Amino acid sequence: MPPRYKKLIGFSLFLPFLLLYFFAAAALGERLPHNQLLLVPYYIVAGVAWAFPTKYLLQWMNAPAKQR
């Protein structure tokens, strides 16, 4: 698959995933008890956790095209 198409597909998947993730993380954070000792670590972990699945998507997007 040409890199141009891979980047278009990857970007088309990335934006909805990121928006869905952020809204889900915020909604879950609202359901937690309002205790700073619990909320701070939750939002730190939730703020960083989105990067791990994104790493694989970016690797796929930037991989060179396979020669046939």
PDB file of C-alpha atoms in Angstrom:
ATOM      1  CA  MET A   1       0.000   0.000   0.000  1.00  0.00           C
ATOM      2  CA  PRO A   2       1.449   3.401  -0.879  1.00  0.00           C
ATOM      3  CA  PRO A   3       2.559   5.506   2.099  1.00  0.00           C
ATOM      4  CA  ARG A   4       0.140   8.241   1.118  1.00  0.00           C
ATOM      5  CA  TYR A   5      -2.871   5.930   1.573  1.00  0.00           C
ATOM      6  CA  LYS A   6      -1.496   4.513   4.787  1.00  0.00           C
ATOM      7  CA  LYS A   7      -1.202   7.992   6.248  1.00  0.00           C
ATOM      8  CA  LEU A   8      -4.713   8.902   5.141  1.00  0.00           C
ATOM      9  CA  ILE A   9      -6.158   5.731   6.696  1.00  0.00           C
ATOM     10  CA  GLY A  10      -4.078   6.137   9.857  1.00  0.00           C
ATOM     11  CA  PHE A  11      -5.102   9.751  10.326  1.00  0.00           C
ATOM     12  CA  SER A  12      -8.742   8.837   9.683  1.00  0.00           C
ATOM     13  CA  LEU A  13      -8.521   6.229  12.460  1.00  0.00           C
ATOM     14  CA  PHE A  14      -6.444   8.328  14.828  1.00  0.00           C
ATOM     15  CA  LEU A  15      -8.753  11.319  15.264  1.00  0.00           C
ATOM     16  CA  PRO A  16     -11.939   9.385  16.144  1.00  0.00           C
ATOM     17  CA  PHE A  17      -9.958   7.073  18.445  1.00  0.00           C
ATOM     18  CA  LEU A  18      -8.397  10.022  20.248  1.00  0.00           C
ATOM     19  CA  LEU A  19     -11.702  11.843  20.699  1.00  0.00           C
ATOM     20  CA  LEU A  20     -13.435   8.692  21.905  1.00  0.00           C
ATOM     21  CA  TYR A  21     -10.586   7.939  24.293  1.00  0.00           C
ATOM     22  CA  PHE A  22     -10.527  11.443  25.757  1.00  0.00           C
ATOM     23  CA  PHE A  23     -14.283  11.529  26.319  1.00  0.00           C
ATOM     24  CA  ALA A  24     -14.248   8.038  27.850  1.00  0.00           C
ATOM     25  CA  ALA A  25     -11.331   8.927  30.157  1.00  0.00           C
ATOM     26  CA  ALA A  26     -13.053  12.126  31.268  1.00  0.00           C
ATOM     27  CA  ALA A  27     -16.367  10.334  31.848  1.00  0.00           C
ATOM     28  CA  LEU A  28     -14.656   7.656  33.912  1.00  0.00           C
ATOM     29  CA  GLY A  29     -12.769  10.320  35.844  1.00  0.00           C
ATOM     30  CA  GLU A  30     -16.052  11.990  36.730  1.00  0.00           C
ATOM     31  CA  ARG A  31     -17.318   8.730  38.250  1.00  0.00           C
ATOM     32  CA  LEU A  32     -14.324   8.376  40.563  1.00  0.00           C
ATOM     33  CA  PRO A  33     -14.599   9.647  44.126  1.00  0.00           C
ATOM     34  CA  HIS A  34     -13.442  13.247  44.473  1.00  0.00           C
ATOM     35  CA  ASN A  35     -10.261  12.353  46.295  1.00  0.00           C
ATOM     36  CA  GLN A  36      -7.104  14.092  45.073  1.00  0.00           C
ATOM     37  CA  LEU A  37      -4.953  11.084  45.974  1.00  0.00           C
ATOM     38  CA  LEU A  38      -6.995   9.030  43.507  1.00  0.00           C
ATOM     39  CA  LEU A  39      -7.738  11.593  40.808  1.00  0.00           C
ATOM     40  CA  VAL A  40      -4.205  12.849  40.219  1.00  0.00           C
ATOM     41  CA  PRO A  41      -2.691   9.435  39.429  1.00  0.00           C
ATOM     42  CA  TYR A  42      -5.736   8.502  37.343  1.00  0.00           C
ATOM     43  CA  TYR A  43      -5.460  11.570  35.126  1.00  0.00           C
ATOM     44  CA  ILE A  44      -1.689  11.150  34.800  1.00  0.00           C
ATOM     45  CA  VAL A  45      -2.096   7.536  33.675  1.00  0.00           C
ATOM     46  CA  ALA A  46      -5.083   8.349  31.456  1.00  0.00           C
ATOM     47  CA  GLY A  47      -3.204  11.268  29.934  1.00  0.00           C
ATOM     48  CA  VAL A  48      -0.283   9.073  28.915  1.00  0.00           C
ATOM     49  CA  ALA A  49      -2.017   5.764  28.116  1.00  0.00           C
ATOM     50  CA  TRP A  50      -3.384   6.913  24.735  1.00  0.00           C
ATOM     51  CA  ALA A  51       0.164   7.058  23.384  1.00  0.00           C
ATOM     52  CA  PHE A  52       0.777   3.306  23.585  1.00  0.00           C
ATOM     53  CA  PRO A  53      -1.801   2.167  20.976  1.00  0.00           C
ATOM     54  CA  THR A  54      -0.982   5.238  18.902  1.00  0.00           C
ATOM     55  CA  LYS A  55       2.654   4.148  18.743  1.00  0.00           C
ATOM     56  CA  TYR A  56       1.743   1.071  16.708  1.00  0.00           C
ATOM     57  CA  LEU A  57      -0.496   3.038  14.377  1.00  0.00           C
ATOM     58  CA  LEU A  58       2.280   5.553  13.701  1.00  0.00           C
ATOM     59  CA  GLN A  59       4.799   2.769  13.090  1.00  0.00           C
ATOM     60  CA  TRP A  60       2.458   1.224  10.530  1.00  0.00           C
ATOM     61  CA  MET A  61       1.798   4.582   8.889  1.00  0.00           C
ATOM     62  CA  ASN A  62       5.493   5.390   8.534  1.00  0.00           C
ATOM     63  CA  ALA A  63       6.676   1.938   7.480  1.00  0.00           C
ATOM     64  CA  PRO A  64       8.122   1.851   3.970  1.00  0.00           C
ATOM     65  CA  ALA A  65       6.006   0.335   1.236  1.00  0.00           C
ATOM     66  CA  LYS A  66       6.696  -3.337   0.561  1.00  0.00           C
ATOM     67  CA  GLN A  67       8.286  -4.102  -2.775  1.00  0.00           C
ATOM     68  CA  ARG A  68       6.486  -6.648  -4.913  1.00  0.00           C
TER      69      ARG A  68
END
